[in-house]
Coordinates of C-alpha atoms in Angstrom, one line a residue:
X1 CA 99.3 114.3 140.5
X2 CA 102.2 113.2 143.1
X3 CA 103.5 117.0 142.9
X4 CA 100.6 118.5 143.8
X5 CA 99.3 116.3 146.6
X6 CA 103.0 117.3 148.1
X7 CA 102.5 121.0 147.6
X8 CA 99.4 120.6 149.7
X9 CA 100.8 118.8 152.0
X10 CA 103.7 121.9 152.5
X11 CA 100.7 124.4 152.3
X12 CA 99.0 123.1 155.1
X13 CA 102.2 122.5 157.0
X14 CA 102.7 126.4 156.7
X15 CA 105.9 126.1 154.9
X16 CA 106.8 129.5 153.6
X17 CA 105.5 130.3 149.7
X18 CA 108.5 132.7 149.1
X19 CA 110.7 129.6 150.3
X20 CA 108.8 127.1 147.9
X21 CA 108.9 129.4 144.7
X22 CA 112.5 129.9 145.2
X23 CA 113.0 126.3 145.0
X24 CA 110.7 126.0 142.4
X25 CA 112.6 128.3 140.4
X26 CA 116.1 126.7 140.8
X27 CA 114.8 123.6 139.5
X28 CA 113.6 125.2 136.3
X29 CA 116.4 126.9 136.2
X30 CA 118.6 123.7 136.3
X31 CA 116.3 122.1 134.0
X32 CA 116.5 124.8 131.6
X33 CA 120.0 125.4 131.6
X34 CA 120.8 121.3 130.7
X35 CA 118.4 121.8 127.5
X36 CA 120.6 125.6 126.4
X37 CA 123.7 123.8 127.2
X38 CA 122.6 121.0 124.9
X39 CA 121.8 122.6 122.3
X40 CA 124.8 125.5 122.0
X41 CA 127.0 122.3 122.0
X42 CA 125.0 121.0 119.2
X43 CA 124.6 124.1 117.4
X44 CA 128.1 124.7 117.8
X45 CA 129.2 121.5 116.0
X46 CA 126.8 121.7 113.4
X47 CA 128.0 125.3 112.7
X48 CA 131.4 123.7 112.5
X49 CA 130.6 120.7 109.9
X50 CA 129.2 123.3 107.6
X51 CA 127.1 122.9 105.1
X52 CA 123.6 122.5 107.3
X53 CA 120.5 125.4 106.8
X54 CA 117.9 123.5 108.9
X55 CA 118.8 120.3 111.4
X56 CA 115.8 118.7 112.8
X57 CA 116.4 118.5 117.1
X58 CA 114.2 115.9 119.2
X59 CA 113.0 117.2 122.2
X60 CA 111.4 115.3 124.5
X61 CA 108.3 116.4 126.3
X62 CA 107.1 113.0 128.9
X63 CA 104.2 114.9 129.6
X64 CA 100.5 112.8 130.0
X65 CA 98.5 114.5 133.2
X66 CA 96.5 116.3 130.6
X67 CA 95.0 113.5 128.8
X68 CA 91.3 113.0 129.4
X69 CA 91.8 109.1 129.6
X70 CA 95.4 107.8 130.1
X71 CA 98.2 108.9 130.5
X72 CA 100.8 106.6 128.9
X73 CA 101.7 109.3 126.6
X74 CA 104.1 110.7 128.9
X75 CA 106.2 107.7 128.7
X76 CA 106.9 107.9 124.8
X77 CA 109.9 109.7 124.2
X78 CA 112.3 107.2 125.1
X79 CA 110.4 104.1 123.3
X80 CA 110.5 106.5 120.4
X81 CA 114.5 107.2 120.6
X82 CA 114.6 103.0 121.2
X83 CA 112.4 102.5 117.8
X84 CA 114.1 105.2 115.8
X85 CA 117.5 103.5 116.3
X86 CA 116.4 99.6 116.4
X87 CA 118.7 97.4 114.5
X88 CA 115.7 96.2 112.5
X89 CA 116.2 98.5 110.0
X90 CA 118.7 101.0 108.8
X91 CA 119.4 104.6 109.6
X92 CA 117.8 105.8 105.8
X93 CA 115.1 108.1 105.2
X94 CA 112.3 107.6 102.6
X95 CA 113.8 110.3 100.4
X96 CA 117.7 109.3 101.4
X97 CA 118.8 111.5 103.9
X98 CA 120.9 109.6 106.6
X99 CA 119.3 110.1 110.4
X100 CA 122.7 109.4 111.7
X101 CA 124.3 112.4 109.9
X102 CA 124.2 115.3 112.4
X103 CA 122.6 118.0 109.9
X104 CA 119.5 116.0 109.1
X105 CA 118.8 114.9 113.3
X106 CA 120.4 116.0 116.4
X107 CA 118.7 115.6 120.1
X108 CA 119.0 117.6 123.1
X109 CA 117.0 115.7 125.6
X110 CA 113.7 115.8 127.6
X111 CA 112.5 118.6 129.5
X112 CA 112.0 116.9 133.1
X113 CA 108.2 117.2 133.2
X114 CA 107.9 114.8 136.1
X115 CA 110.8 116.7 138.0
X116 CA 109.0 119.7 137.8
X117 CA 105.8 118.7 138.8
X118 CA 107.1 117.5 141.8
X119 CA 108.1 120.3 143.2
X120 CA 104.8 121.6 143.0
X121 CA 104.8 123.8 139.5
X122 CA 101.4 124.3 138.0
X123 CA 100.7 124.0 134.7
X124 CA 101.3 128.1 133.3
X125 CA 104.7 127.8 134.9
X126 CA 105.2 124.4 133.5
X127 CA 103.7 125.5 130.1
X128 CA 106.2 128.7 129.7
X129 CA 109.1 126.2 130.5
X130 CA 108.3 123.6 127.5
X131 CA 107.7 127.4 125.4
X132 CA 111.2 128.6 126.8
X133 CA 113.1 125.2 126.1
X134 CA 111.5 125.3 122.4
X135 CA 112.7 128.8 122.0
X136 CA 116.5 128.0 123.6
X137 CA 116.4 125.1 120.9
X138 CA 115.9 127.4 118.1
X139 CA 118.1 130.3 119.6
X140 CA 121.0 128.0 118.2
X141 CA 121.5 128.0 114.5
X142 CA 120.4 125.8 112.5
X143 CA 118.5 123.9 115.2
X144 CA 114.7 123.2 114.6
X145 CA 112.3 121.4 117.2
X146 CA 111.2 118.2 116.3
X147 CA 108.8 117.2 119.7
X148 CA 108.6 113.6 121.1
X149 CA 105.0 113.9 123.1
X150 CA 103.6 113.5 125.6
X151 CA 99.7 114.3 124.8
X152 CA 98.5 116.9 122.9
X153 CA 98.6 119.6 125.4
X154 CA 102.1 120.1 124.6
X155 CA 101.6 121.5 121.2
X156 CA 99.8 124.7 122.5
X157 CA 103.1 125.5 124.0
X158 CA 105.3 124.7 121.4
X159 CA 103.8 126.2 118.7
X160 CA 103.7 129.1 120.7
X161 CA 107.0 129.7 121.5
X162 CA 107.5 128.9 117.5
X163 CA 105.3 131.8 116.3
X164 CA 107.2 134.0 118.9
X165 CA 110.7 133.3 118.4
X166 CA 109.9 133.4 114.1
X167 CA 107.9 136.9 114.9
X168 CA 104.6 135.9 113.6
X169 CA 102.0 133.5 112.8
X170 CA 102.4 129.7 111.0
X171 CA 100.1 127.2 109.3
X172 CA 99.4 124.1 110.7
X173 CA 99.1 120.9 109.1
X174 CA 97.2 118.4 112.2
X175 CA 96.7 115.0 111.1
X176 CA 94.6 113.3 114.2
X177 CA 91.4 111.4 114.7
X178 CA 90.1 114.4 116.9
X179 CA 90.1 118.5 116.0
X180 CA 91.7 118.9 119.9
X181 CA 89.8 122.3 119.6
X182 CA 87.0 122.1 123.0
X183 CA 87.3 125.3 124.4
X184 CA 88.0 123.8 127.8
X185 CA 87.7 120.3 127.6
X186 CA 86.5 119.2 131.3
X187 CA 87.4 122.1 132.7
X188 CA 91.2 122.0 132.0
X189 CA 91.7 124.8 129.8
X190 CA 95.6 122.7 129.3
X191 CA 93.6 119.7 128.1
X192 CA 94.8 117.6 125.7
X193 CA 91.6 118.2 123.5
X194 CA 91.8 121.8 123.6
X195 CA 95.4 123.2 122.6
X196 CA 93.9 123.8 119.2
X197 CA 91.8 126.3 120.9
X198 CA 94.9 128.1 122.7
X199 CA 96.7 128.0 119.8
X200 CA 93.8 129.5 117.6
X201 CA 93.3 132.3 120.6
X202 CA 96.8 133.2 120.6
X203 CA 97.2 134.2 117.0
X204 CA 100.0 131.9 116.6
X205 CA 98.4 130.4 113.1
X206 CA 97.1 131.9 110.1
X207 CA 95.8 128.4 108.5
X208 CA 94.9 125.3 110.4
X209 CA 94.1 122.6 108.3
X210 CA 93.1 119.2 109.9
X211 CA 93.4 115.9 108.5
X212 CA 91.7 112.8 109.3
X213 CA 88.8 113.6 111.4
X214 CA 86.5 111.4 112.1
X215 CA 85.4 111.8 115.7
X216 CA 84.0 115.5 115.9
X217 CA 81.0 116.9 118.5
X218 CA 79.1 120.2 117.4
X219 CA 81.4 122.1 119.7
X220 CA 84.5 120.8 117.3
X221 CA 82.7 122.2 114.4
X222 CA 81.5 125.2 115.7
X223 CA 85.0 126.1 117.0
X224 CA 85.7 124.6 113.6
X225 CA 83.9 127.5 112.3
X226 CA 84.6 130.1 115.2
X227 CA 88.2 129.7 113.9
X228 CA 88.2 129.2 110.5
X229 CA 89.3 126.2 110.5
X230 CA 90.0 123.7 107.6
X231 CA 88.8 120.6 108.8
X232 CA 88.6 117.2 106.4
X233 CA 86.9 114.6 108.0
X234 CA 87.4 110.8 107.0
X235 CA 84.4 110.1 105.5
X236 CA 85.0 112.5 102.6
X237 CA 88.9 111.7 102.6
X238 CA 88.3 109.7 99.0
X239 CA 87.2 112.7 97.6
X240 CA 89.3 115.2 99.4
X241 CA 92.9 112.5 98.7
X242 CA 94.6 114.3 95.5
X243 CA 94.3 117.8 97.2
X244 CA 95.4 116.8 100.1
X245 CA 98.1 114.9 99.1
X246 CA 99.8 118.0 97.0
X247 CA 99.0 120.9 99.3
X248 CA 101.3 124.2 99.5
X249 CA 101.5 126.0 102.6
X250 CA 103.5 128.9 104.5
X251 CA 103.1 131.6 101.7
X252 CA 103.2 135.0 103.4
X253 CA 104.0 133.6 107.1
X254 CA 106.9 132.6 108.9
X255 CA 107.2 128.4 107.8
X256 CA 104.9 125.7 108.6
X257 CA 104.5 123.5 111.6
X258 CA 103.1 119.9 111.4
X259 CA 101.7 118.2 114.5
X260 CA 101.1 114.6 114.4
X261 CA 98.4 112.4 116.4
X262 CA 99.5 108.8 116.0
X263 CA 95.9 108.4 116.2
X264 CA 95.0 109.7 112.9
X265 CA 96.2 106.6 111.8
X266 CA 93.8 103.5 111.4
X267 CA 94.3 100.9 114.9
X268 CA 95.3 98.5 112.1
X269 CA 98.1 100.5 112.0
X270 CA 98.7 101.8 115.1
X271 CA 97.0 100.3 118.0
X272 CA 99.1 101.9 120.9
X273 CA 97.1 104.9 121.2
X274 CA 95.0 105.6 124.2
X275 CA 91.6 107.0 122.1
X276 CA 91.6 104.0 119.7
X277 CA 89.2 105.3 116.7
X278 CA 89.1 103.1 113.7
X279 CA 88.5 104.2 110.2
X280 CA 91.5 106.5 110.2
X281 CA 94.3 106.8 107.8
X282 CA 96.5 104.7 106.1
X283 CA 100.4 104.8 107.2
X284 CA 100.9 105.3 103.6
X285 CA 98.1 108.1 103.6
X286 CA 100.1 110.1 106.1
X287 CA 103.6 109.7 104.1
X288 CA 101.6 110.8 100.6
X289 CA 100.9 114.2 102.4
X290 CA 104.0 114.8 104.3
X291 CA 106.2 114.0 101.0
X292 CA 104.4 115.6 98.7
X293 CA 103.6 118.5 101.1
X294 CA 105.3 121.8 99.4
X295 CA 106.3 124.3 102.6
X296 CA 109.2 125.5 104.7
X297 CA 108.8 123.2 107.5
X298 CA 110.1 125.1 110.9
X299 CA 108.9 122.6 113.8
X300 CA 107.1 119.4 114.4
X301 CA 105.6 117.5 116.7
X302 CA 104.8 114.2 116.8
X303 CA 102.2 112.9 120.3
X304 CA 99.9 110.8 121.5
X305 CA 101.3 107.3 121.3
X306 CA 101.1 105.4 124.6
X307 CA 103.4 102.8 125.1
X308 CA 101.5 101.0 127.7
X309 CA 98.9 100.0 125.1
X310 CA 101.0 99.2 122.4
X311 CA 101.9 95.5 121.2
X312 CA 104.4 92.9 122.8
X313 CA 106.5 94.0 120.0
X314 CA 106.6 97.3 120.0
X315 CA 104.7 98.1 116.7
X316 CA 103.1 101.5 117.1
X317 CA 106.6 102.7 118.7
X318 CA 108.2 101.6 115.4
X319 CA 105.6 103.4 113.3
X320 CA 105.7 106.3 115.7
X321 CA 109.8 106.7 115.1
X322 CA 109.0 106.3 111.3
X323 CA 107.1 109.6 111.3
X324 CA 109.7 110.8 113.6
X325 CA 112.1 109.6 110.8
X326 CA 110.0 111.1 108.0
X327 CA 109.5 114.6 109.9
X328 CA 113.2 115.2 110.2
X329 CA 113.7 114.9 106.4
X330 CA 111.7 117.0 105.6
X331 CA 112.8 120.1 108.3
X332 CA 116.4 119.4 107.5
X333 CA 118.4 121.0 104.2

């Protein structure tokens, strides 16, 4: 909240708006121009290797002020990056495809969330920048957003800026503990537990499906309903396994997008989450679906894991780069 208490402060020193906003603006501007410059150079390169349709592209969104209880989230993305490329283990993908090749993972940075919010941006300005650097991303041949979150409140803007710069709607494959689709979760219509609801509101999916539920109120389910969405809840998940684990998605849209809550995975598994919720998933679980998933996959996302709760060794960071690891073979070809 540091930027906001400041813009108060100006406001009631009777500092000139039309002077604020213009300083507002450079700063996006600035920050905006580092992520296009980023990734022309990358696309740029990979146009020059050849041989690349699709190159998964981390992008970095720090963002945690929208989380209903902590806010660790927004210090993931570079524990991720650490995890991704620890010496522990090699730079292999489940299915083979080398991470340090170019044409399966590229990264362009963070988008300065803090930065921003110092100078006083509210969060519609600061959604349509993480929208705008997505679409600036995927503006460069063959670049496709893979998101380091940051809480959930940054897939409402990402998806969004998906389904715009592809022209239409996507399906949605959500593994979390939680639906994330309150209409306006304590009033913040940004919160982390509503972007399901934007999302849904905007048209920018045809199909949401969401996996591993298994902390739902009646509003999640009606809005469930409200929606139409596909919602598989733990308890059933014996029954619901061998479908879910050889679904086919994207016919008759523009490519599917798959946003993961490290929460939807047991605490055994992944204890650095800030809503801890056991009786989740199983890491292998969540690979089963994402390998045997049929579907163009455009974007991903992958959110919620909070460094400041994980262990003194950095487990859920490792298991939250493995996803990471896991997502980009399957958007790059």
């Amino acid at each position: 909240m540091r930027g906001i208490h400041y813009l108060s402060k100006l406001k009631a020193a009777n500092i000139p708006p039309e002077l604020l906003e213009k300083g507002q603006n450079r700063v996006i501007d600035a920050s905006l121009t580092l992520i296009r410059e980023r990734a022309k150079l990358k696309g740029e390169l990979l146009r020059a290797l050849g041989g690349v349709k699709a190159s998964a592209t981390l992008l970095g969104v720090p963002l945690g002020h929208n989380s209903s209880f902590l806010q660790g989230p927004a210090f993931a993305p570079p524990r991720i990056r650490e995890a991704i490329w620890c010496g522990s283990t090699n730079s292999s993908t489940e299915e083979g495809k080398e991470l340090n090749d170019p044409r399966v993972l590229t990264d362009v940075g963070d988008v300065p969330v803090q930065e921003i919010r110092d100078c006083g941006v509210d969060d519609d300005r600061l959604m349509n920048v993480i929208s705008e650097s997505v679409k600036l991303v995927m503006e460069e041949d063959p670049l496709h957003p893979l998101v380091l979150g940051g809480d959930h409140s940054i897939s409402f803007p990402v998806v969004r800026a998906v389904s715009e710069k592809l022209g239409g709607p996507v399906d949605i494959l959500h593994l979390d503990a939680h639906p994330d689709i309150y209409h306006c979760f304590e009033g913040n219509k940004y919160s982390h537990a509503s972007s399901f609801a934007r999302i849904m509101e905007g048209g920018y999916a045809r199909r949401l499906l969401q996996v591993g539920i298994r902390s739902i109120t009646k509003e999640g389910r009606e809005q469930g309903k409200r929606f139409g969405v596909e919602q598989y809840e733990m308890q059933t998940f014996s029954r619901d396994r061998q479908m879910l684990e050889n679904l086919k998605l994207g016919e008759g849209v523009k490519g599917v997008y798959i946003s993961i809550d490290v929460d939807c995975l047991d605490p055994a598994f992944a204890p650095g989450v800030s809503h801890i919720e056991p009786g989740g998933l199983s890491f292998r679980d969540v690979l089963n679906i994402l390998h045997n998933l049929q579907a163009d996959v455009v974007a991903a996302d992958v959110v919620e894991f909070n460094p400041q709760r994980d262990t003194v060794d950095g487990m859920t960071g490792m298991v939250a780069a493995k996803l990471v690891r896991e997502l980009a073979a399957k958007i790059s070809k």
